[in-house]
Coordinates of C-alpha atoms in Angstrom, one line a residue:
X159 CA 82.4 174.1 145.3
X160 CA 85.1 175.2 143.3
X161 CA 87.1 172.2 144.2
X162 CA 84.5 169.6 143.5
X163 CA 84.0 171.4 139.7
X164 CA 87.9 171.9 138.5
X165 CA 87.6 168.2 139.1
X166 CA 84.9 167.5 136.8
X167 CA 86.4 169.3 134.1
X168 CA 89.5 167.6 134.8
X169 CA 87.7 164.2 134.1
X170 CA 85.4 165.5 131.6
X171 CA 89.1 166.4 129.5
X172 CA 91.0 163.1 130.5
X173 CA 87.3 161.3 129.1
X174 CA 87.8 163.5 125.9
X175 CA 91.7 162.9 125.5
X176 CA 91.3 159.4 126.4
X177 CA 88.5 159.1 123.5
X178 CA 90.7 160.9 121.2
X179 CA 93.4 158.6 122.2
X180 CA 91.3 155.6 121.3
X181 CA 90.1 157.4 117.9
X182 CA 93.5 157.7 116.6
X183 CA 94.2 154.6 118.1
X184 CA 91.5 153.2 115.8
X185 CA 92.4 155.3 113.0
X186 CA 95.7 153.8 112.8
X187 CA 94.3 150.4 112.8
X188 CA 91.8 151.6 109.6
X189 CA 94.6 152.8 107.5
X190 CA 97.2 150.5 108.0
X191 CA 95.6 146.9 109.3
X192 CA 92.1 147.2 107.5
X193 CA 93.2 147.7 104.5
X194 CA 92.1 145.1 101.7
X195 CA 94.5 144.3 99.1
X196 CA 92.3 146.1 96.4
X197 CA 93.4 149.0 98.7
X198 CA 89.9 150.0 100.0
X199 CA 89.9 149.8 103.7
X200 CA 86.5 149.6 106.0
X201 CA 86.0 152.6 107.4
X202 CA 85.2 151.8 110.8
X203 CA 85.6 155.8 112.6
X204 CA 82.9 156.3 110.0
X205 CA 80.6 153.6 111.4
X206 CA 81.5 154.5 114.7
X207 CA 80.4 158.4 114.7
X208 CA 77.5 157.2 113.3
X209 CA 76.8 154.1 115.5
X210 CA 77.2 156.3 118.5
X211 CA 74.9 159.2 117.0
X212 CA 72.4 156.8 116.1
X213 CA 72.7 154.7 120.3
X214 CA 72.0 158.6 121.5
X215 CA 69.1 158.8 119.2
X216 CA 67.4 156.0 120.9
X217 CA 67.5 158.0 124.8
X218 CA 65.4 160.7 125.7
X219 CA 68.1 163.2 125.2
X220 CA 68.3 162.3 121.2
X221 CA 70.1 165.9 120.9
X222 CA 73.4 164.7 123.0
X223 CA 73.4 161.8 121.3
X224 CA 73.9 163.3 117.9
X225 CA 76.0 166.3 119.4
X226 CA 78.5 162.9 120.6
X227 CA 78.1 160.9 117.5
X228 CA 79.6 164.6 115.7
X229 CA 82.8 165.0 118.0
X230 CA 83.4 161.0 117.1
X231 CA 83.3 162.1 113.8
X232 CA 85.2 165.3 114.2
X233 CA 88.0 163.1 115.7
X234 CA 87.8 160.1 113.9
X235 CA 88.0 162.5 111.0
X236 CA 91.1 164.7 112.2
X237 CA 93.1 161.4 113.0
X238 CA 92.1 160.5 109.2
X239 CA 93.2 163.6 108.0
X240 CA 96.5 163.0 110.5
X241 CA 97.8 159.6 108.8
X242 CA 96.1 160.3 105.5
X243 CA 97.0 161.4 102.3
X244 CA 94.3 163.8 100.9
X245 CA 93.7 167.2 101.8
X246 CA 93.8 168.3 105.3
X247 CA 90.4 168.6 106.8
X248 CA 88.1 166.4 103.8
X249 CA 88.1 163.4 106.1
X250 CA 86.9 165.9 109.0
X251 CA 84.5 167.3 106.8
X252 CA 83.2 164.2 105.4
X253 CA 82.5 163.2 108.6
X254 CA 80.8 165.6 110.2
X255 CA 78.5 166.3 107.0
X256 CA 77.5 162.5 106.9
X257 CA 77.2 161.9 110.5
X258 CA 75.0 165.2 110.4
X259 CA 72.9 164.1 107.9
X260 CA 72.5 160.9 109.4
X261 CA 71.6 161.5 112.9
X262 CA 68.8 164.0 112.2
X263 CA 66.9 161.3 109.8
X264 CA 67.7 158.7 112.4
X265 CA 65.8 160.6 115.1
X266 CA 62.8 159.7 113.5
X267 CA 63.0 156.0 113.8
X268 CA 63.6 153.1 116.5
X269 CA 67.4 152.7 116.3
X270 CA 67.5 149.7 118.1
X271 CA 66.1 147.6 115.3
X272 CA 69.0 146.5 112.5
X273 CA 67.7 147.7 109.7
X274 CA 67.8 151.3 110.6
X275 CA 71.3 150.6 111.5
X276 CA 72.3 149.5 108.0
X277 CA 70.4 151.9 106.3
X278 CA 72.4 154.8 108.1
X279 CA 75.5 153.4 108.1
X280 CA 74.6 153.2 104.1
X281 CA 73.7 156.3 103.8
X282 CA 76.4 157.3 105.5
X283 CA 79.1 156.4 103.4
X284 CA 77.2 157.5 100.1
X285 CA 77.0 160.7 101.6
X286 CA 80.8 160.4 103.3
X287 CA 82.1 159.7 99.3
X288 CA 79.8 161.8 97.6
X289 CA 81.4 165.1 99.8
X290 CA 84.9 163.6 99.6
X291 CA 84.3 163.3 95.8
X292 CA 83.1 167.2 95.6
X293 CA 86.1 168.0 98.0
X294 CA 88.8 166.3 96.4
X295 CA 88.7 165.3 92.5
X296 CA 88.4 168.1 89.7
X297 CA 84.9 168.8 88.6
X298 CA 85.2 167.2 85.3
X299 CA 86.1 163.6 86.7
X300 CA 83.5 161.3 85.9
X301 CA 81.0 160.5 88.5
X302 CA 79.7 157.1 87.4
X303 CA 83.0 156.1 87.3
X304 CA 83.2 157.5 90.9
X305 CA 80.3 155.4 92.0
X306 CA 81.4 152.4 90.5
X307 CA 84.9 152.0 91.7
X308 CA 84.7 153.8 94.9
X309 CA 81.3 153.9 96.4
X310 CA 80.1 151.1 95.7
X311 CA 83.3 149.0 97.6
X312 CA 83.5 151.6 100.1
X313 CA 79.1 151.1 100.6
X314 CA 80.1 147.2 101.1
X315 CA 82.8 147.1 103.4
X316 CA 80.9 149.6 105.4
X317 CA 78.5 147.5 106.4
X318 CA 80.6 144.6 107.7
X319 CA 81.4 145.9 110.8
X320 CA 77.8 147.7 110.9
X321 CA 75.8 145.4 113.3
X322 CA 78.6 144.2 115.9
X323 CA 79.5 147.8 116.5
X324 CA 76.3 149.0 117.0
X325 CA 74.9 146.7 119.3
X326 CA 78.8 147.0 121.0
X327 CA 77.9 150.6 121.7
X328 CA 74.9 150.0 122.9
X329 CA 76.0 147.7 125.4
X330 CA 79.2 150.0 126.5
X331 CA 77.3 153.0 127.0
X332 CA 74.4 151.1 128.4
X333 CA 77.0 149.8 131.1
X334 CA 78.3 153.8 131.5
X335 CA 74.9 155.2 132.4
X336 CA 74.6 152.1 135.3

């Protein structure tokens, strides 16, 4: 018995370095390679916590899902924090708050359908810059300004990669589970 356990925590922790592998993998890719030449890039970990918290929310087990789609974002947002400029632990912090936010709302619909997907991968990001802009700029920079230049572009290229990942995920962790 013992035996046949250390070896599922030994998988279960090459699964979760090989995902944090990938993540930073990806992360990479986001700040150098996915960067438009306004200097915005798409902020595909972003999409991808919350794609994977929204494919749990569909299964009968909607709490796993979301408890997944937060350690995406908890990666996705350390690897950020790793290669990126702003204070350590923002990106993280982002993260987890929108992909929180997200997959509790999301529960309540059918995630399968794409509007749902859009609509929390929009809300998503508003609530991703809104809690980078709280963390980061002084309290008397200008929020319109904030929204304007920032979310807004951010809000757009956010919802690019939207549908293919989705429906990606739900085919890769559909093929998992068989």
């Amino acid at each position: 018995m013992g035996n046949n356990q250390s070896r599922r925590i030994e998988e279960r922790l090459a699964r979760e370095l090989g995902l944090v592998l990938i993540l930073l993998l990806l992360a990479l890719i986001q700040v150098t390679l996915l960067t438009a030449p306004t200097g915005f890039c798409i902020p595909l970990l972003l999409v991808l916590a919350i794609g994977r918290a929204l494919v749990g929310a569909g299964t009968a087990e909607p709490v796993r899902g979301l408890m997944r789609g937060l350690w995406w974002a908890f990666y996705g947002g350390i690897a950020l924090d790793l290669l990126g400029s702003m204070p350590f632990g923002s990106h993280t912090i982002a993260h987890l708050v929108a992909v929180f936010v997200v997959g509790l709302v999301a529960r309540r619909f059918v995630v399968e359908r794409p509007l749902v997907s859009l609509l929390s991968v929009a809300c998503g990001t508003l609530i991703y810059e809104a809690v980078l802009w709280l963390l980061v700029l002084p309290p008397d920079s200008d929020w319109q300004v904030y929204v304007r230049v920032v979310m807004l572009p951010s809000l757009l290229l956010a919802l690019i990669p939207t549908l293919p990942t989705v429906a990606l995920l739900h085919r890769l962790l559909r093929m998992v589970k068989d």
